[in-house]
JSON list of C-alpha atoms in Angstrom, two decimals:
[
{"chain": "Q", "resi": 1, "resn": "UNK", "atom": "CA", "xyz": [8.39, -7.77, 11.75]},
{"chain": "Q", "resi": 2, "resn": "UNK", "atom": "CA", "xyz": [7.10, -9.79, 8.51]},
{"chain": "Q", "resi": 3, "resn": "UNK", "atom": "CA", "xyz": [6.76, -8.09, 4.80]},
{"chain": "Q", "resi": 4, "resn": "UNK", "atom": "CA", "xyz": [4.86, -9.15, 2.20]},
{"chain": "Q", "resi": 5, "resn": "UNK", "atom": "CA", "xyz": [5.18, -8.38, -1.27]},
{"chain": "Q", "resi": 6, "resn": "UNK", "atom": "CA", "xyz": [1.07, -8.04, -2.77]},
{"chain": "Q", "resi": 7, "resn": "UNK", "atom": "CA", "xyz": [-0.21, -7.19, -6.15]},
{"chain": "Q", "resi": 8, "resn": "UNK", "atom": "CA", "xyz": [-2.70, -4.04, -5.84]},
{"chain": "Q", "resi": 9, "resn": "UNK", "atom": "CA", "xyz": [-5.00, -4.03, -8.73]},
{"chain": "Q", "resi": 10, "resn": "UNK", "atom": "CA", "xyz": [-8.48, -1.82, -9.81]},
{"chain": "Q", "resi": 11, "resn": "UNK", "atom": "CA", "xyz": [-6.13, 1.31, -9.01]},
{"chain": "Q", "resi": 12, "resn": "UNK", "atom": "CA", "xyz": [-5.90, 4.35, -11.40]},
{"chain": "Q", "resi": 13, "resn": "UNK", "atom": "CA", "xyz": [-1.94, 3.64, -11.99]},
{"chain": "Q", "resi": 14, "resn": "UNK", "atom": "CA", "xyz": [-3.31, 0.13, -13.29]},
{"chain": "Q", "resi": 15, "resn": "UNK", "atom": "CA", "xyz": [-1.67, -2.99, -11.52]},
{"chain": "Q", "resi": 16, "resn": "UNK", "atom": "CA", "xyz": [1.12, -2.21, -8.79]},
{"chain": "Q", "resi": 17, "resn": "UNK", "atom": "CA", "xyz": [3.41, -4.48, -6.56]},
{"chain": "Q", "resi": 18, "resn": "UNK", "atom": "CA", "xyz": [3.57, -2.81, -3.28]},
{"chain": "Q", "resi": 19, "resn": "UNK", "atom": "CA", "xyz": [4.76, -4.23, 0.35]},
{"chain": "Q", "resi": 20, "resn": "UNK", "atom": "CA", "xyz": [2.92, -4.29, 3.27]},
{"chain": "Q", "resi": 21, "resn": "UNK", "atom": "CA", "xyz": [5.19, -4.66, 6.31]},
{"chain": "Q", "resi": 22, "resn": "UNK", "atom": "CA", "xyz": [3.67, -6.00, 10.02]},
{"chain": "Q", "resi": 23, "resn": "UNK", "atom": "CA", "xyz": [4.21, -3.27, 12.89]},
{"chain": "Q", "resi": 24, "resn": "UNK", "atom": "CA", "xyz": [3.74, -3.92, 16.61]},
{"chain": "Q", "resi": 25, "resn": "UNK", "atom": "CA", "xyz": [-0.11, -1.89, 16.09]},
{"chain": "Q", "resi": 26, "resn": "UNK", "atom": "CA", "xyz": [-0.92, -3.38, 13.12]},
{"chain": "Q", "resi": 27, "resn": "UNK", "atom": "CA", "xyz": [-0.14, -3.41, 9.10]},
{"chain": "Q", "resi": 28, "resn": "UNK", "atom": "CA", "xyz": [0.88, -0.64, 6.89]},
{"chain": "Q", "resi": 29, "resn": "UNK", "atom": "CA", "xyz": [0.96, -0.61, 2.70]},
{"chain": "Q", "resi": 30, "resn": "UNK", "atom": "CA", "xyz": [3.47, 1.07, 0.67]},
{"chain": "Q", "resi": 31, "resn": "UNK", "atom": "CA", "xyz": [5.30, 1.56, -2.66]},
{"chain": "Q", "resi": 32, "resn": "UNK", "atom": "CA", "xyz": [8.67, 1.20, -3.21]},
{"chain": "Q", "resi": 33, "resn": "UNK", "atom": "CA", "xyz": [10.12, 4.77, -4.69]},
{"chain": "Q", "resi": 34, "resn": "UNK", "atom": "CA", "xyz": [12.91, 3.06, -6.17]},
{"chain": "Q", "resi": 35, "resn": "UNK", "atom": "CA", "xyz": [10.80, 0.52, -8.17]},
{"chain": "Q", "resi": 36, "resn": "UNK", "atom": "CA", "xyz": [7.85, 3.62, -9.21]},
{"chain": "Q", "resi": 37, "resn": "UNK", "atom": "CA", "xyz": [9.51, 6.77, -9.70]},
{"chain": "Q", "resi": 38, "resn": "UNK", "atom": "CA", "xyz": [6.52, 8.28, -11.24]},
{"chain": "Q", "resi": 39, "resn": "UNK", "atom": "CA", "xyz": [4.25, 7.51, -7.90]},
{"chain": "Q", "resi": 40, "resn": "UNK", "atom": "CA", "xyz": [5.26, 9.49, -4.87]},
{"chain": "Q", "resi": 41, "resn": "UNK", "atom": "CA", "xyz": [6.18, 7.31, -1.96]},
{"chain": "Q", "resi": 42, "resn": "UNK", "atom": "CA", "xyz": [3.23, 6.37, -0.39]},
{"chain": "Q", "resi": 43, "resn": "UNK", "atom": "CA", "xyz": [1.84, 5.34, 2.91]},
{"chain": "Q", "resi": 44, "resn": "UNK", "atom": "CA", "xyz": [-1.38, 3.92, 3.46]},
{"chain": "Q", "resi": 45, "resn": "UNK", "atom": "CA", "xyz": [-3.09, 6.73, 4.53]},
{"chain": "Q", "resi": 46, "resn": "UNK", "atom": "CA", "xyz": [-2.26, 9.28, 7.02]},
{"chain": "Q", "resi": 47, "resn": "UNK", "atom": "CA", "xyz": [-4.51, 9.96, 9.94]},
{"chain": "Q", "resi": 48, "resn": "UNK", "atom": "CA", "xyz": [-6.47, 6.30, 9.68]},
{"chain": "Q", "resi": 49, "resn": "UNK", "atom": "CA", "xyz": [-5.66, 3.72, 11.76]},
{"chain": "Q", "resi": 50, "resn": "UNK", "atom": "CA", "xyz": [-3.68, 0.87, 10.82]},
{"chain": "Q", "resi": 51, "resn": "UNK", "atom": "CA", "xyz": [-5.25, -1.79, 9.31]},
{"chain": "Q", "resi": 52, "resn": "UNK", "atom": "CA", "xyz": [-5.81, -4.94, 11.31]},
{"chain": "Q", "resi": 53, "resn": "UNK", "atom": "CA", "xyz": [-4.92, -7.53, 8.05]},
{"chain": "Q", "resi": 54, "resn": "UNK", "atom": "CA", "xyz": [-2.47, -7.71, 5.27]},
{"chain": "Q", "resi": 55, "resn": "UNK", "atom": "CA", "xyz": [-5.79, -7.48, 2.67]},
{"chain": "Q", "resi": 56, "resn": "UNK", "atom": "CA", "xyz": [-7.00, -4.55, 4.67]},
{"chain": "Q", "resi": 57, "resn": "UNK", "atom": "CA", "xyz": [-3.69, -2.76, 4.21]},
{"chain": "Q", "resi": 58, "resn": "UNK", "atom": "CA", "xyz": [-3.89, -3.52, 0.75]},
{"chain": "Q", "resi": 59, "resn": "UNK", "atom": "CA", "xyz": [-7.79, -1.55, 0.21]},
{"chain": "Q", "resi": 60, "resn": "UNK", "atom": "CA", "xyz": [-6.34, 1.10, 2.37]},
{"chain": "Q", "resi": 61, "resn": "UNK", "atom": "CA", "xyz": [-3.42, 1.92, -0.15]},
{"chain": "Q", "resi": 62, "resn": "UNK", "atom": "CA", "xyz": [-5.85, 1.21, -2.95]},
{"chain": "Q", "resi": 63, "resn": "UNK", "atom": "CA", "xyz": [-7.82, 3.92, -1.12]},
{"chain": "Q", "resi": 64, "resn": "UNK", "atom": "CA", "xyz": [-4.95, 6.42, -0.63]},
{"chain": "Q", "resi": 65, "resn": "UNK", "atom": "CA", "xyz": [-3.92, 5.91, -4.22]},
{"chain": "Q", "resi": 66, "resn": "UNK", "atom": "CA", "xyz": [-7.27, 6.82, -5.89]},
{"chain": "Q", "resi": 67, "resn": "UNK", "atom": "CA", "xyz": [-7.35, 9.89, -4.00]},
{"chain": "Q", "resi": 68, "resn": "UNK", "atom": "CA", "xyz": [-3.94, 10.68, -4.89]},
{"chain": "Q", "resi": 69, "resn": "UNK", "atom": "CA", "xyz": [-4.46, 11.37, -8.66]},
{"chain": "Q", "resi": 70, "resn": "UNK", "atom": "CA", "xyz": [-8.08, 13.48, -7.89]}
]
């Protein structure tokens, strides 16, 4: 399993550093809790597949996080 640390910018919350890890299906995005206490945990998003790229992990959390604050 590989992480990546990414920048995730053009989101509501402004510019974020967020991790997006390698699973045996695909990618998955998320925030650290620890390092945003303000932002609920988040997991790029529920019910769509994983993403098939560390950038398209990265527009999925974008995604999930622009809907979060609606």
């Amino acid at each position: 399993m590989e992480t990546y640390r990414v920048r995730i910018d053009n989101t509501q919350f402004g510019s974020l550093m967020a991790w997006v890890r390698s699973v045996d299906e695909g990618f998955v995005a998320y925030l650290s809790g620890t390092e945003y206490p303000e932002i609920p945990l988040t997991q790029a998003p529920p019910g769509e597949p994983l993403a098939g790229s560390v950038e398209e992990a990265v527009e999925q959390l974008r995604r999930a996080l622009n809907r979060s604050a609606d």
